[in-house]
Short mmCIF file of C-alpha atoms in Angstrom, two decimals:
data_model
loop_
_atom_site.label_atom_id
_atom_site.label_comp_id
_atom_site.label_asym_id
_atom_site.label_seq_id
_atom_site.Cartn_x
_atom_site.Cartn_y
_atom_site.Cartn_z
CA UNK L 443 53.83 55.24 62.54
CA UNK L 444 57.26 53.99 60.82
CA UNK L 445 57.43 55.44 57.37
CA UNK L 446 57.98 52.25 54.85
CA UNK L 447 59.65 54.54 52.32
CA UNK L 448 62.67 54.15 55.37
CA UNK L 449 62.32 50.49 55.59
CA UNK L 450 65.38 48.96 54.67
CA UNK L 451 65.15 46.13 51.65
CA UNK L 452 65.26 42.35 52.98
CA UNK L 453 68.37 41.17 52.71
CA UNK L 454 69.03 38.33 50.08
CA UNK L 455 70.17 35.24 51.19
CA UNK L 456 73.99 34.49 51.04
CA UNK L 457 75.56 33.39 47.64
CA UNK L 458 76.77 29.91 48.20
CA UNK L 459 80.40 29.44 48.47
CA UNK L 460 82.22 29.43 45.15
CA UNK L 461 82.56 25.71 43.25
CA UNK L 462 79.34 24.58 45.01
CA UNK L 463 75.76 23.92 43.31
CA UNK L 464 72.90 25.27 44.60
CA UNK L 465 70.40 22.53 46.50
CA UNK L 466 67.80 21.79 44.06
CA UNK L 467 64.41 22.79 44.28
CA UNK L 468 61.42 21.49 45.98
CA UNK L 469 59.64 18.36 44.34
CA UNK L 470 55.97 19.40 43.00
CA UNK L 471 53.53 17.63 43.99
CA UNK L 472 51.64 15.39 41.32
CA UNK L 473 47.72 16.72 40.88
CA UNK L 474 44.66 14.97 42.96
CA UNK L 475 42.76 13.43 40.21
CA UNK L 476 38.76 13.35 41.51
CA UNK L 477 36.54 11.26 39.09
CA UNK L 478 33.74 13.04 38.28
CA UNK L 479 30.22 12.83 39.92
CA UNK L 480 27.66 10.49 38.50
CA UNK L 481 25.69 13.56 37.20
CA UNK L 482 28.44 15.62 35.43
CA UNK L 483 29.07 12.11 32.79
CA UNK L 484 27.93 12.47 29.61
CA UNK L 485 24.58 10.82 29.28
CA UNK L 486 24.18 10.90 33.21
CA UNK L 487 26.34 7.48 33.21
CA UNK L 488 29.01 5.44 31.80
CA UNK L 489 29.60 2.06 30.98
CA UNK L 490 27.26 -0.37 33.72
CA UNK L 491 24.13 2.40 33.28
CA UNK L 492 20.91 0.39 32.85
CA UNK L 493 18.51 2.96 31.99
CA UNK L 494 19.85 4.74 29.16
CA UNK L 495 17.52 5.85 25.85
CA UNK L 496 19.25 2.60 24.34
CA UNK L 497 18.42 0.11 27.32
CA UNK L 498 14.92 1.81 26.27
CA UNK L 499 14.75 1.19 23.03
CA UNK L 500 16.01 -1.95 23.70
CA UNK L 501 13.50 -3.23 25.86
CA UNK L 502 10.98 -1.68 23.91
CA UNK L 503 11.76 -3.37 20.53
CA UNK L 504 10.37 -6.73 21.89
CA UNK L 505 7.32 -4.99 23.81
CA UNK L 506 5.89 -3.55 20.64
CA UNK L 507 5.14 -6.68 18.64
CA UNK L 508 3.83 -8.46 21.70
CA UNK L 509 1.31 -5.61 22.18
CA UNK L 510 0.50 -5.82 18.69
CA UNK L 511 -0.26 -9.33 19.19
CA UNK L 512 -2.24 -9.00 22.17
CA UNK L 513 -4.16 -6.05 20.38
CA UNK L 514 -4.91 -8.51 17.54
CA UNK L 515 -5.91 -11.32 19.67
CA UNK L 516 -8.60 -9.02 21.65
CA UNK L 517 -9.80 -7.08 18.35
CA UNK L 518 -10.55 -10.41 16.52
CA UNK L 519 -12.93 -11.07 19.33
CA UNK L 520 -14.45 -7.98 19.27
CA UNK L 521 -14.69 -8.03 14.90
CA UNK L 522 -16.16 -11.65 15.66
CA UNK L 523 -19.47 -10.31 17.55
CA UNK L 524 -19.91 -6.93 15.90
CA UNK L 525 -17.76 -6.63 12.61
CA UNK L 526 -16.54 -2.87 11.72
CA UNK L 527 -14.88 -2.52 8.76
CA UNK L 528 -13.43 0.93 9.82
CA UNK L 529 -12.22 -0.63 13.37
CA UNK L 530 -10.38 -3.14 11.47
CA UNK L 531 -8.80 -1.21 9.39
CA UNK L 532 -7.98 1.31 12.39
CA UNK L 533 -6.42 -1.58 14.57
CA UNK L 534 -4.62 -2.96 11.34
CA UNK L 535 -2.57 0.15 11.08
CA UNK L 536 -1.68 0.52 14.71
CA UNK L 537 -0.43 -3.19 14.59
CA UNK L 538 1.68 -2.14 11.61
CA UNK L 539 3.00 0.87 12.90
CA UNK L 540 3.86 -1.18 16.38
CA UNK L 541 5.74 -3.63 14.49
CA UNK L 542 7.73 -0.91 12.38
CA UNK L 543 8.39 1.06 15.82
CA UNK L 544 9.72 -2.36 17.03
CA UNK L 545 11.85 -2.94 14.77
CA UNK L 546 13.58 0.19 14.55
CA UNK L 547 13.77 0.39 18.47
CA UNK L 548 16.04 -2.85 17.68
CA UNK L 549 18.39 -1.01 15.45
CA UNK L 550 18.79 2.18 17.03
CA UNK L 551 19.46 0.12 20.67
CA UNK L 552 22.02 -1.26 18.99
CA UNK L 553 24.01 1.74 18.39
CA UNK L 554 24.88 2.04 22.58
CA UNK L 555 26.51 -1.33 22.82
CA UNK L 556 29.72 0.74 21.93
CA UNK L 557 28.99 3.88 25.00
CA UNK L 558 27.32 1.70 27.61
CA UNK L 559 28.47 -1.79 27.19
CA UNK L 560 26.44 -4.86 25.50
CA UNK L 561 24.08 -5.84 28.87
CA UNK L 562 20.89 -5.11 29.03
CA UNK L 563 20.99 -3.99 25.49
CA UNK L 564 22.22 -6.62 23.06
CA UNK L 565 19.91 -9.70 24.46
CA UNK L 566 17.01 -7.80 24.55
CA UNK L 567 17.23 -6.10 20.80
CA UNK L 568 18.33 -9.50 19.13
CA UNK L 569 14.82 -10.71 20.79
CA UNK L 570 12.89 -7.80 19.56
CA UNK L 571 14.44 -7.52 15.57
CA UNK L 572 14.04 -11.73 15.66
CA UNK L 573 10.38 -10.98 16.56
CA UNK L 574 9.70 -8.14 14.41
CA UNK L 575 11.05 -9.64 11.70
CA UNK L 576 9.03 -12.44 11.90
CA UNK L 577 6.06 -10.48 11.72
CA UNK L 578 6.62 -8.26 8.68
CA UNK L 579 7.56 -11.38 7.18
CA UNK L 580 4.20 -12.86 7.82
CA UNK L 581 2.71 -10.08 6.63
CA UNK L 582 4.86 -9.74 3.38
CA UNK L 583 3.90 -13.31 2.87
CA UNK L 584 0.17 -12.92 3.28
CA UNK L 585 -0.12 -9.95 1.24
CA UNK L 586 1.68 -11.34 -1.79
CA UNK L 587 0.09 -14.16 -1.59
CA UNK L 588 -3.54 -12.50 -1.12
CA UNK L 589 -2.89 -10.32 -4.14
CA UNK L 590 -2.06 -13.91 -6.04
CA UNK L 591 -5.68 -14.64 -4.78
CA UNK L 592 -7.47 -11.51 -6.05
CA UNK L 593 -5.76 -11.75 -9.55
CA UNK L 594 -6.46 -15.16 -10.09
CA UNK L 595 -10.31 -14.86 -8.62
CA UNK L 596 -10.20 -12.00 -11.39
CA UNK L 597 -8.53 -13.77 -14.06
CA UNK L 598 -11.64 -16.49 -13.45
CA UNK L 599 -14.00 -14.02 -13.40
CA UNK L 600 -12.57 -12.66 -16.77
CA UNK L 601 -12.74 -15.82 -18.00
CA UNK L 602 -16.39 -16.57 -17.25
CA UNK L 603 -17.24 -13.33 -18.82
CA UNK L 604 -15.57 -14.67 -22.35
CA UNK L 605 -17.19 -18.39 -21.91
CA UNK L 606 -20.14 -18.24 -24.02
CA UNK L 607 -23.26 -19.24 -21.83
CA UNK L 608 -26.53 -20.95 -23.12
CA UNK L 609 -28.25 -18.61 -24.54
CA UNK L 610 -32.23 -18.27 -23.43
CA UNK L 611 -33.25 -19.34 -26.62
CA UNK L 612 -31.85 -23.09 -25.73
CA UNK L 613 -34.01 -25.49 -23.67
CA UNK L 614 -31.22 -26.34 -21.71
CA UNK L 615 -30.42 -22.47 -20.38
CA UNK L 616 -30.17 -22.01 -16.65
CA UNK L 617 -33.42 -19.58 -16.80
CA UNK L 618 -35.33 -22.53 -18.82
CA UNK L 619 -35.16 -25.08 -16.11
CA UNK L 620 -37.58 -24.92 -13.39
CA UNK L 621 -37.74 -21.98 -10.85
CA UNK L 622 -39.08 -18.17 -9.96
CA UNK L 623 -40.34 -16.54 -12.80
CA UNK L 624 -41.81 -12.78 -12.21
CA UNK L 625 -42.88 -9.87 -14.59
CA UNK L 626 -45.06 -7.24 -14.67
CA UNK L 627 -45.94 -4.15 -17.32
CA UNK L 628 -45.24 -0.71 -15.43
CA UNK L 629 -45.83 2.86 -15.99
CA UNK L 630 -44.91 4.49 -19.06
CA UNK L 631 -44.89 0.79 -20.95
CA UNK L 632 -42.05 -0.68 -19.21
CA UNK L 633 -42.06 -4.37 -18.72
CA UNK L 634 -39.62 -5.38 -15.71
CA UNK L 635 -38.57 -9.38 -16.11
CA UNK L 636 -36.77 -11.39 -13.47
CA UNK L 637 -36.04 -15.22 -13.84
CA UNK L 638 -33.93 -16.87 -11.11
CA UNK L 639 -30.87 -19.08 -12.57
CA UNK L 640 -31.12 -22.46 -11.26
CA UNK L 641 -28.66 -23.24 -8.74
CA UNK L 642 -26.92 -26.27 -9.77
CA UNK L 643 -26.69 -25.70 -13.51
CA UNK L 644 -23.15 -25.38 -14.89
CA UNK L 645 -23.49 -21.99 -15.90
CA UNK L 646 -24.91 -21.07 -12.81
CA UNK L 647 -22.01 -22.75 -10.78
CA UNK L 648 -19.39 -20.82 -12.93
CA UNK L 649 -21.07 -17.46 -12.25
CA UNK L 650 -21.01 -18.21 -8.52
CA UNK L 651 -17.45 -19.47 -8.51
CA UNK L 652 -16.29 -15.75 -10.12
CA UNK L 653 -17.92 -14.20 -7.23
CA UNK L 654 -15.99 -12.22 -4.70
CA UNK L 655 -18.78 -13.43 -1.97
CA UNK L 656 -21.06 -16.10 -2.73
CA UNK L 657 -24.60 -15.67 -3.84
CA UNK L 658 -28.00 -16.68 -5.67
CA UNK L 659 -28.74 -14.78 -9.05
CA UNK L 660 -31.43 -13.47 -10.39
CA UNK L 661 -31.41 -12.26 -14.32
CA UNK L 662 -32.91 -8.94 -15.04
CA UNK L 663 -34.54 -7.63 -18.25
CA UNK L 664 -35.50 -3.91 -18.65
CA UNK L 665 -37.73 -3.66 -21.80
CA UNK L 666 -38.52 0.07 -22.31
CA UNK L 667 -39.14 -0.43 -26.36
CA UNK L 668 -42.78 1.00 -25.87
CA UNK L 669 -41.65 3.71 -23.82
CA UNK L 670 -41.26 7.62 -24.23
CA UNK L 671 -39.07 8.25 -21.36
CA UNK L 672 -35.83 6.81 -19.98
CA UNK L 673 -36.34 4.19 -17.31
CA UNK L 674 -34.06 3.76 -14.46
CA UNK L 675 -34.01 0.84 -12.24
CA UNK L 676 -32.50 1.07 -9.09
CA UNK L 677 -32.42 -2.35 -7.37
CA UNK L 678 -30.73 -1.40 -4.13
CA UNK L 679 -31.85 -2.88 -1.03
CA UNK L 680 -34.55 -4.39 -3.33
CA UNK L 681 -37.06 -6.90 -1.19
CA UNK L 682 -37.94 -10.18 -1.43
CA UNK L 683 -41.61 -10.38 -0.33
CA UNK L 684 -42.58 -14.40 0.55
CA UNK L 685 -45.74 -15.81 1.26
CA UNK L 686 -45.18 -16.82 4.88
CA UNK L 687 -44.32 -12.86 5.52
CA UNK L 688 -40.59 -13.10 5.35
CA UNK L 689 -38.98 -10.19 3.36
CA UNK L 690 -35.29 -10.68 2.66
CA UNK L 691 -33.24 -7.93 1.43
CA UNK L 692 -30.89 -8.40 -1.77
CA UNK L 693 -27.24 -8.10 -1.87
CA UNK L 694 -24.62 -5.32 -2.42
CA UNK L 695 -23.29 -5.90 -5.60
CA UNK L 696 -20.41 -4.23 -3.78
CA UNK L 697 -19.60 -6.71 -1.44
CA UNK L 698 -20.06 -9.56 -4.17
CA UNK L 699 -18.71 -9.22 -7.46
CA UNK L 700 -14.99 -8.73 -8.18
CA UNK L 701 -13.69 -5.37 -8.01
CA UNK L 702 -13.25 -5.15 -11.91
CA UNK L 703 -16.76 -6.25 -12.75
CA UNK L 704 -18.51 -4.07 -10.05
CA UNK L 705 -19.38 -0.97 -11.60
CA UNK L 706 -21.09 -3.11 -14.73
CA UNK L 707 -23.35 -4.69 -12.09
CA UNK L 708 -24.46 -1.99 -9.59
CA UNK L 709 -27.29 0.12 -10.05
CA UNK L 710 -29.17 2.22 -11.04
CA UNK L 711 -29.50 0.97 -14.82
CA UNK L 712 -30.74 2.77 -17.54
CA UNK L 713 -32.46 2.16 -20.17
CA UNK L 714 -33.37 4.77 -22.87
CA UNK L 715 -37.15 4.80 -24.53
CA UNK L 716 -36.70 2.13 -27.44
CA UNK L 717 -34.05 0.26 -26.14
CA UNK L 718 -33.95 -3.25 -23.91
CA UNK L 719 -31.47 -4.00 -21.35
CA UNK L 720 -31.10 -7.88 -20.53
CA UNK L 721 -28.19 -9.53 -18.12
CA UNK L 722 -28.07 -7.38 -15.40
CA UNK L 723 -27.63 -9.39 -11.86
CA UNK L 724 -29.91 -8.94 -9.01
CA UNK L 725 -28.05 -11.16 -5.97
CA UNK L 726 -29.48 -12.86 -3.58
CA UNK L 727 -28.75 -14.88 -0.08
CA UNK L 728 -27.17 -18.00 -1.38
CA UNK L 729 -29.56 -21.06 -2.10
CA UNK L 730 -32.47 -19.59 -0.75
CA UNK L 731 -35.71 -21.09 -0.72
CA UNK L 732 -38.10 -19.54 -3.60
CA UNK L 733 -40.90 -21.59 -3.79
CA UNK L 734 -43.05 -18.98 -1.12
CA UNK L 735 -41.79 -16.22 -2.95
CA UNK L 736 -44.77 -13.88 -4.12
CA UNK L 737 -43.15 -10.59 -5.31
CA UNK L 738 -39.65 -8.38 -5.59
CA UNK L 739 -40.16 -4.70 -4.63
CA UNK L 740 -37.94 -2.61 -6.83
CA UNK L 741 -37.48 1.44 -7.55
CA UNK L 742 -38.31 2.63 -11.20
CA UNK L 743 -38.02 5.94 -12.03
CA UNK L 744 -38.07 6.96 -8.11
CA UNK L 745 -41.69 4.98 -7.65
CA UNK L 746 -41.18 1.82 -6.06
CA UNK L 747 -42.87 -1.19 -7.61
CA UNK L 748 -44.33 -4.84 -7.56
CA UNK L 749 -42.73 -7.51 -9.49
CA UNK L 750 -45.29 -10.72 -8.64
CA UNK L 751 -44.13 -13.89 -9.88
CA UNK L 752 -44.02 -17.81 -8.91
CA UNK L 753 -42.36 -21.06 -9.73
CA UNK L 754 -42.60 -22.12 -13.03
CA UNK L 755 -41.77 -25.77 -14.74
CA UNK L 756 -39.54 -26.12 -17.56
CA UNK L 757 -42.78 -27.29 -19.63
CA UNK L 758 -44.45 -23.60 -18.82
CA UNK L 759 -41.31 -21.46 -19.51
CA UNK L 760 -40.73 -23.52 -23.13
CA UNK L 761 -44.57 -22.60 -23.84
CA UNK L 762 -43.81 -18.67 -22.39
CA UNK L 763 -41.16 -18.44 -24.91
CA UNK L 764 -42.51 -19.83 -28.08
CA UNK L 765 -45.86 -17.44 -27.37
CA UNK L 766 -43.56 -14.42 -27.57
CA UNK L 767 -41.99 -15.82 -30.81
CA UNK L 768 -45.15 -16.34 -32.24
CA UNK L 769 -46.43 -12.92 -30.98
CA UNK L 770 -43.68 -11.66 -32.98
CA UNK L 771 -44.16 -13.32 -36.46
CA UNK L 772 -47.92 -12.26 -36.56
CA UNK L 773 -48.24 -9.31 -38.60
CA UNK L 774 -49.39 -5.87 -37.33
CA UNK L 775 -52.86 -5.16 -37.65
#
């Protein structure tokens, strides 16, 4: 084997004659440019893409408020057969929340017009922030405009309180005119007194217009003067016993009066030995029929109890009421 320490060096190549330049070296050759694949783009594609988060958000800024829509349509058929307070409530918020989804769908689409070109993107998010719009304008309208309602219902209902009404005493009070009269003298000397306002009769009508829900009233006197303990009167879910066998439950005052006057009016009401409560409301079905009615089961004191009464004239009442004066100008014994 030839030793390479012996190899001679390779020879240079011979120096161009003097006064001559040297031939100039070979051209480079400019670099292959290769676009990149599909996959390796930022995004996964570039401008033309049609499926992007934006071309999403896009499409789904005009979906949301028509399944809101549709949600509302079928719910309100639903509420219509068997109302649920709780399901409406539940169905209102996912409407909301669809609508504010929608809308911000619309804005954030918006923001890949500049990456991925305005189709697919621009037509559909106009449509969708037109639509959603729309709808949290209704809504802005309806709720301004429903809290107008409730203030002015409770500005009325204010101002009913401060109108003076006829007092009992008068021949021309609501409770003077003809209709159900019932009392009765209970355990531990309390005497429980309902009188029906006559429907019709201005105060009556100006009560009723106050209301929150419409109803039928019924006064209430709790006369515990004789009495050594306190009575309480609970008239929830009190019954209306009639003579034909119909028994009608009363009404929430919950669900009737105006939020401001509600606590006043529900029960139970008490009433300490010595004193007498009068005015308190017992509500009824609106413009119900009372001539068949023969009693009004109430609580007192956790014993329920019979208050019997019937239709009286105006003549009868007038005569009720000047006995109990004169009751009270004879001299004890």
């Amino acid at each position: 084997m030839q030793n390479d320490q012996n190899t001679p060096p390779p020879t240079p190549p011979p120096l161009p004659p003097l006064g001559m330049t040297p031939p100039p070296p070979p051209m480079a050759r400019p670099p292959i440019r290769v676009s990149p694949l599909e996959y390796g783009q930022p995004g996964g594609a570039g401008e033309g893409a049609t499926n992007t988060l934006y071309h999403q958000a896009a499409k789904a800024a005009w979906v949301a408020p028509v399944v809101a829509l549709a949600l509302g349509c079928v719910s309100s058929t639903m509420r219509g057969a068997n109302s649920n307070p709780t399901m409406a409530i539940v169905i209102g918020a996912v409407n909301g929340l669809l609508i504010i989804a929608g809308f911000v769908m619309a804005i954030v689409a918006f923001f890949g017009v500049k990456r991925y070109g305005a189709a697919g993107i621009v037509a559909p998010a106009i449509v969708g922030l037109i639509i959603n719009l729309i709808f949290i304008g209704a809504a802005g309208a309806l709720f301004f405009y429903g809290q107008r309602a409730v203030t002015a219902r409770t500005t009325a209902a204010r101002a009913v309180a401060a109108r003076p009404m006829i007092p009992f005493s008068s021949p021309q009070s609501s409770l003077r005119q003809t209709g159900w009269f019932g009392a009765a003298l209970q355990p531990g000397n309390v005497t429980i007194t309902l009188v029906s306002m006559k429907d019709g009769h201005a105060d009556t009508s100006a009560l009723r217009s106050a209301l929150k829900n419409d109803a039928s009233l019924m006064i209430i006197a709790i006369d515990n003067r004789n009495g050594a303990t306190p009575a309480i009167l609970d008239t929830r879910n009190a019954q209306l016993v009639f003579a034909d066998g119909r028994n009608v439950t009363s009404l929430d005052p919950a669900a009737i009066a105006q939020p401001a006057e509600v606590a006043g009016l529900s029960p139970p009401f008490r009433v300490e030995p010595g004193g007498l409560v009068e005015g308190k409301i017992l509500f009824i079905p609106p413009d119900l029929d009372l001539t068949k009615l023969k009693l009004i089961r109430l609580t007192l004191s956790g014993a329920q109890i019979e208050v019997p009464g019937r239709i009286f004239t105006a003549d009868e009442k007038t005569r009720l009421v000047q006995g109990g004066q004169a009751k009270q100008q004879q001299p004890p014994p």
